[in-house]
Coordinates of C-alpha atoms in Angstrom, one line a residue:
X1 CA -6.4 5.6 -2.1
X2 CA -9.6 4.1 -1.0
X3 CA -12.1 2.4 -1.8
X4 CA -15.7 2.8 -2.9
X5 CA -18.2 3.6 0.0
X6 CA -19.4 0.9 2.4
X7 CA -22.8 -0.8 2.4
X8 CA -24.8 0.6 4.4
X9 CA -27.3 -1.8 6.6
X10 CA -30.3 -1.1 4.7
X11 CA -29.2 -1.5 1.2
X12 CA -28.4 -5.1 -0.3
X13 CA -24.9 -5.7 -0.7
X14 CA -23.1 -6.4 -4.2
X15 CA -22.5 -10.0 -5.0
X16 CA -19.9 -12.0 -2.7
X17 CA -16.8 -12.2 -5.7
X18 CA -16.0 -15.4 -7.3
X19 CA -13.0 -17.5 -5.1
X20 CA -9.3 -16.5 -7.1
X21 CA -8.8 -19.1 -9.3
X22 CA -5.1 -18.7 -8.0
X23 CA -3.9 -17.2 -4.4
X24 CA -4.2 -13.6 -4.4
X25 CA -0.8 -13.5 -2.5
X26 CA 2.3 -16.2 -3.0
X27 CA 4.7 -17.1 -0.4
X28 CA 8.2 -19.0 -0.9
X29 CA 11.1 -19.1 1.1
X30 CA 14.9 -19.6 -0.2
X31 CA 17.4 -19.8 2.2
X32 CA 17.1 -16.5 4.6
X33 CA 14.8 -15.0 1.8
X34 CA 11.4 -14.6 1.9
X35 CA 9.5 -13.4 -1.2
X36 CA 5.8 -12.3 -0.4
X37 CA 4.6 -11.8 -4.0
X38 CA 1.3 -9.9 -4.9
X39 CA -1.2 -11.9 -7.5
X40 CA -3.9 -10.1 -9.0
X41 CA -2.0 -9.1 -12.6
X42 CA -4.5 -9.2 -14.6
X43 CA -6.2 -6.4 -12.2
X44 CA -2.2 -4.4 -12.0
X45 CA -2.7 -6.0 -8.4
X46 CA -5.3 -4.0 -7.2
X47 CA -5.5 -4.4 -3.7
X48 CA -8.9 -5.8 -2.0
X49 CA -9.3 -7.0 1.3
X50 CA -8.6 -10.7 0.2
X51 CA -5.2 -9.9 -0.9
X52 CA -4.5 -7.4 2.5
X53 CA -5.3 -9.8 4.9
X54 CA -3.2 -12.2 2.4
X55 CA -0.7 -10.3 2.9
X56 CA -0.6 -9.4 6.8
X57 CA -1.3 -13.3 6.5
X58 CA 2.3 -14.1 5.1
X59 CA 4.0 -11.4 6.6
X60 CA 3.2 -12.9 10.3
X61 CA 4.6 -15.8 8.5
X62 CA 8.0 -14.5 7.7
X63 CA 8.3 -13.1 11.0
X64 CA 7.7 -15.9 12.9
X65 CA 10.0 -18.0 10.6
X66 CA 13.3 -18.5 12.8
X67 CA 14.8 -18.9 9.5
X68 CA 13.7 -16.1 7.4
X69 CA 16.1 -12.9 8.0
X70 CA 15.0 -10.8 5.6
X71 CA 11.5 -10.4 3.3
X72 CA 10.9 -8.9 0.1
X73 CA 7.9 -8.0 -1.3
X74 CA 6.8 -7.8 -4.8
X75 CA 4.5 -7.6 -7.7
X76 CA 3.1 -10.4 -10.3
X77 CA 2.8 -9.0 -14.0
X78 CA 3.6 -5.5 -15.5
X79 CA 3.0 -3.8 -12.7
X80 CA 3.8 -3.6 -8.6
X81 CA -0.1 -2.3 -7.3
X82 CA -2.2 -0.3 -9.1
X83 CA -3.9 0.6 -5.8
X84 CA -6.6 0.0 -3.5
X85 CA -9.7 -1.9 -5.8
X86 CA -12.2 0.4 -6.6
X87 CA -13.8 -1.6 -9.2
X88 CA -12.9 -5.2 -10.0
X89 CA -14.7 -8.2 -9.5
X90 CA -13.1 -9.1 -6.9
X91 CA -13.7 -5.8 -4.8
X92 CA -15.0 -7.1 -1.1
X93 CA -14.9 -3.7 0.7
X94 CA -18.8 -4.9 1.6
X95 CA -17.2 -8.1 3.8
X96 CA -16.1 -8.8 7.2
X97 CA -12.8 -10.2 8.0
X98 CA -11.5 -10.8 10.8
X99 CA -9.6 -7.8 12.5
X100 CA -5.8 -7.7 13.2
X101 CA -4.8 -4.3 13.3
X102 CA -6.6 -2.4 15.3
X103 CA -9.8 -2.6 18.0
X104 CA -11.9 -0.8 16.0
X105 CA -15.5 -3.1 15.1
X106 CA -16.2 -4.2 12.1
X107 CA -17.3 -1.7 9.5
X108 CA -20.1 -4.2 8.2
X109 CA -23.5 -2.8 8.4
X110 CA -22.4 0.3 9.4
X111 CA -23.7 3.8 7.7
X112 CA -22.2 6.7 6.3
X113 CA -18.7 8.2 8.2
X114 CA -18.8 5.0 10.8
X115 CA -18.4 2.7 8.8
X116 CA -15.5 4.0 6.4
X117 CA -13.8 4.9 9.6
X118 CA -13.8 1.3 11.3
X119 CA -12.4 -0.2 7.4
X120 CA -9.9 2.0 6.8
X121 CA -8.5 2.3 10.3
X122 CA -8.6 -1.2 10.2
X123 CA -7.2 -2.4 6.4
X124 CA -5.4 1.0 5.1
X125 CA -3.6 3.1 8.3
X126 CA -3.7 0.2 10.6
X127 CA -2.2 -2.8 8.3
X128 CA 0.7 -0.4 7.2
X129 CA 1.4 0.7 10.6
X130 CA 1.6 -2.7 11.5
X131 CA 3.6 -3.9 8.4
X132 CA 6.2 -0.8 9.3
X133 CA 7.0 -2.3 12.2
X134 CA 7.9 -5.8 11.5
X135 CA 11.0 -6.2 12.8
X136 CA 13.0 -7.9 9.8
X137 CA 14.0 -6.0 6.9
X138 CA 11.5 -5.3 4.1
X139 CA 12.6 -5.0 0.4
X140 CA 10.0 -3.8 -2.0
X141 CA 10.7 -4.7 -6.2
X142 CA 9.1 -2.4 -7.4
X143 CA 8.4 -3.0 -11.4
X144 CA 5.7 -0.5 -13.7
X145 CA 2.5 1.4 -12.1
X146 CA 3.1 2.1 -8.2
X147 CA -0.1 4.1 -7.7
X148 CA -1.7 5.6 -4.2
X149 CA -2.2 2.5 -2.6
X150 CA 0.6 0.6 -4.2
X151 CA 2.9 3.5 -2.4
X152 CA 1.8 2.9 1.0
X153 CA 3.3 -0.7 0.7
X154 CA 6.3 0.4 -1.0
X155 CA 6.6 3.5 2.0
X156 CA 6.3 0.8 4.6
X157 CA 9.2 -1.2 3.2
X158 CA 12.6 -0.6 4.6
X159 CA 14.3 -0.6 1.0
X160 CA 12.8 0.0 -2.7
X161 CA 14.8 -1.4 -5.8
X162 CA 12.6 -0.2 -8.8
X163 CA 13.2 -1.1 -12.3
X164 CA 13.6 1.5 -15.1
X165 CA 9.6 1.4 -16.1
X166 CA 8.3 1.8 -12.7
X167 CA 6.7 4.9 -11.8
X168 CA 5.3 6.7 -8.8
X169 CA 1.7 8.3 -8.0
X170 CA -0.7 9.9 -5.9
X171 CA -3.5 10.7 -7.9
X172 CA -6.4 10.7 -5.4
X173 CA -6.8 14.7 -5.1
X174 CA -8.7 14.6 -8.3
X175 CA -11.2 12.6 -5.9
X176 CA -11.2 15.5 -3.6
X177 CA -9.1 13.7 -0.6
X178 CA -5.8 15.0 0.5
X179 CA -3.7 11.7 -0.6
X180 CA -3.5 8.0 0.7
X181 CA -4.5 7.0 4.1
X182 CA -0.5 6.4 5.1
X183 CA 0.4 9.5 4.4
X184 CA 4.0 9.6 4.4
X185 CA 4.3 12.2 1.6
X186 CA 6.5 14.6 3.9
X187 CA 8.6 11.8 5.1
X188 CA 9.9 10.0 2.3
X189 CA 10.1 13.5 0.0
X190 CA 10.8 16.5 0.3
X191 CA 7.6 18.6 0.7
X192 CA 7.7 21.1 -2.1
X193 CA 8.1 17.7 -3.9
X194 CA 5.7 15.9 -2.0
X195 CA 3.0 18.9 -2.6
X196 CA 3.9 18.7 -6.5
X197 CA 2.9 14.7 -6.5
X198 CA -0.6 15.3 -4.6
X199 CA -1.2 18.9 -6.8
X200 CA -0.6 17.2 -9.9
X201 CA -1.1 13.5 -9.7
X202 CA 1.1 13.3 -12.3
X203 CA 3.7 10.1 -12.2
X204 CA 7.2 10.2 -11.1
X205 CA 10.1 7.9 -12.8
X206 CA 12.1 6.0 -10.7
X207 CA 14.9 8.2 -11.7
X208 CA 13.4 11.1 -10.3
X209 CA 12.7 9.0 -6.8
X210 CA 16.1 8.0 -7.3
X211 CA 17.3 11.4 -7.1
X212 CA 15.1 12.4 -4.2
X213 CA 16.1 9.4 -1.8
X214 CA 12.6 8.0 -2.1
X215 CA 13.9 4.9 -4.3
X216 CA 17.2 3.3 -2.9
X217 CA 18.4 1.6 -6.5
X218 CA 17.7 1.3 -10.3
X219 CA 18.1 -1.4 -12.8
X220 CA 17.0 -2.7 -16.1
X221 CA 13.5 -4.5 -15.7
X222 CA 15.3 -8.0 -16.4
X223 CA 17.7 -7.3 -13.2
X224 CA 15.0 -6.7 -10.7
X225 CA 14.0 -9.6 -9.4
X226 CA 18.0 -11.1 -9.4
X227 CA 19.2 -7.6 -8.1
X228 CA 16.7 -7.5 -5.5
X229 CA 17.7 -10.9 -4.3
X230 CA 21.1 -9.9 -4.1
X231 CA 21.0 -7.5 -1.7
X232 CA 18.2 -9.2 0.2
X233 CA 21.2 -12.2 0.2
X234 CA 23.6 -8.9 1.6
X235 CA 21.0 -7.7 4.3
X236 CA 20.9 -11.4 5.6
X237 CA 24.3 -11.5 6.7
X238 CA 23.6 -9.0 9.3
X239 CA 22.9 -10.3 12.5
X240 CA 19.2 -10.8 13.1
X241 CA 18.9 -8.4 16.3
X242 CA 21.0 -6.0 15.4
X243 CA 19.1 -5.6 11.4
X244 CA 16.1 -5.0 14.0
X245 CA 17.1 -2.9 16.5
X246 CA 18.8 -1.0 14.2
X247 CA 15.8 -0.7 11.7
X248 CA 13.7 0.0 15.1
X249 CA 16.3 2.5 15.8
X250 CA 15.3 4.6 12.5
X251 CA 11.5 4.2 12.5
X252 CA 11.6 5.6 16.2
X253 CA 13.6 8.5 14.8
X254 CA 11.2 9.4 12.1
X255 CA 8.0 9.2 15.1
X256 CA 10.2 11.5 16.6
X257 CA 10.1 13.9 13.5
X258 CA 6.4 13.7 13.7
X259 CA 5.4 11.0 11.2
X260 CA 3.0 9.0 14.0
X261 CA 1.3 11.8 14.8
X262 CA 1.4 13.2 11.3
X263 CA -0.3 9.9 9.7
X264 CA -3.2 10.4 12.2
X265 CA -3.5 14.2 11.4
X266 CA -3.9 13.4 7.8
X267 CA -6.2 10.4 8.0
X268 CA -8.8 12.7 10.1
X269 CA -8.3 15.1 7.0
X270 CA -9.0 12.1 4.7
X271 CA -12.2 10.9 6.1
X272 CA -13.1 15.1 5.9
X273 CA -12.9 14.7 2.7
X274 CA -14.9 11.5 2.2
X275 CA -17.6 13.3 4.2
X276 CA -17.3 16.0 2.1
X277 CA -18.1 14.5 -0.9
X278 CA -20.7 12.6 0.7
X279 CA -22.9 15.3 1.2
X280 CA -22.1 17.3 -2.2
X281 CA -21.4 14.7 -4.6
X282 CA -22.0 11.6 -6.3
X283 CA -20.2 9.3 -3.4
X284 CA -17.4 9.6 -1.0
X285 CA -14.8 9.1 -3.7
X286 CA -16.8 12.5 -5.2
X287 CA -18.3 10.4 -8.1
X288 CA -14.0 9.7 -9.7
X289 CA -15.0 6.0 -10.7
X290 CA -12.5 3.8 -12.4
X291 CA -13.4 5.5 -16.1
X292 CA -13.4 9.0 -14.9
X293 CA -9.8 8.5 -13.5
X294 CA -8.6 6.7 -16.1
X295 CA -9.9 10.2 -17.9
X296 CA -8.2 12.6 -15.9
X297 CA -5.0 10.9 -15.5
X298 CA -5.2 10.8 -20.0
X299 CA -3.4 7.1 -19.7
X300 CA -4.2 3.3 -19.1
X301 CA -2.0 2.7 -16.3
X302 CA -2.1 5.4 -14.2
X303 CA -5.0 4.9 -11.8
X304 CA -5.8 2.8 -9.5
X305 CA -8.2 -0.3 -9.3
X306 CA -6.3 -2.4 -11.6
X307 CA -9.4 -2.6 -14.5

């Protein structure tokens, strides 16, 4: 999903957010295990740019760690990622950071269509590109609300473990806009299925992912973590080149099915739609704040943003 529109030059920007009184992403390594852990529960770990860069941040890390085989990533709190922040106090969509992904400049200070362009090429389609093709394996826990932008990390992982509660959603049509910036919908399900998600926003169990291949394994809440440490410990056996060349090996097979080109495809088709609204609604994101999601959705942890 994304996130509200950018400053534009000639309008004062929202107040810088407070520093986290904690990291906004935790890092620890146990033997060949890496855990990159998310750390915004209080927001459902809304994602802002703080906590993306945090994470491309500790990803590098694990990949350049000679001793780190294989990485899991996970959640803090009830829930895996509510999304991209659309409304905390930490949203910092209106800052620079410095680029990693991509060439494109910085969105700062840029108008209209320009500037959303440069951010999300840069922090949504370009940082889960990148993330995809790390070349150790990825484990996602996934626990509670896994919403829009909290499915284009899971997607980018190489495995998913999900607990019993967790649940699956693209609700971002009710803004207008043709699903998530990674838009692996036809990739990872099947698309009648994929089409029911974006049509209806409405969640999917992890039994249901389960069923469909999107979800690799299910256990009880109080097993994930230990579960997904397990087979991380399993994964790690493998010898180091041939987990990548084999995971390199699949990814290359699935660019050959179309998803490269298919990602870019939709992401022109997303910004359509942010331009859209721009000139006929209230704001690119076609007035859906926080509350008027929350509305449409009828439940508390549905949406995105994490408030």
């Amino acid at each position: 999903m994304t996130t509200d529109p950018v400053t534009p030059a000639d309008s004062a920007p929202p107040a810088d957010p407070a520093p986290p009184a904690e990291p906004v992403v935790r890092y620890e390594r146990t033997g060949p295990v890496a855990t990159v852990t998310m750390n915004r529960p209080e927001f459902r770990n809304a994602q802002n740019s703080a906590m993306t860069y945090a994470l491309d941040r500790a990803f590098y890390e694990a990949a350049a760690d000679d001793a780190v085989k294989v990485i899991v990533l996970a959640g803090a709190g009830a829930h895996f990622s509510s999304g991209h922040d659309i409304g905390t106090p930490g949203r910092d969509a209106h800052l620079p950071f410095e680029r990693r992904a991509g060439l494109w400049w910085d969105h700062c200070g840029k108008a209209g269509a320009e500037g959303r362009f440069a951010r999300e090429s840069e922090v949504y389609l370009g940082m889960c590109r990148r993330w995809r093709e790390l070349p150790k394996p990825v484990i996602a826990a996934v626990q509670g609300a896994c919403v829009a932008g909290g499915l284009m990390l899971a997607w980018v992982c190489d495995l998913i473990v999900a607990s019993e509660d967790a649940f699956f959603a693209d609700p971002v049509v009710r803004m207008g806009i043709p699903g998530v910036e990674y838009f692996a919908h036809p990739w990872v399900l099947p698309p009648r299925v994929a089409k029911e998600l974006l049509y209806t926003g409405d969640r999917m169990s992890a039994r249901r992912a389960h069923e469909l291949g999107m979800v690799n394994r299910v256990v009880p809440r109080e097993r994930l973590a230990g579960h997904t440490r397990e087979l991380a410990g399993r994964v790690a056996a493998m010898p180091r080149m041939g987990l990548a060349l084999a995971k390199r090996a699949v990814n290359q097979a699935e660019d050959l099915q179309g998803l490269h080109g298919g990602l870019d495809a939709a992401f022109a088709l997303h910004h359509l739609a942010h331009a859209h609204n721009a000139e006929t609604a209230a704001d690119p994101l076609g007035g859906m704040d926080i509350r008027a999601m929350k509305a449409e959705a009828g439940t508390e942890a549905g949406t995105e943003a994490g408030a």
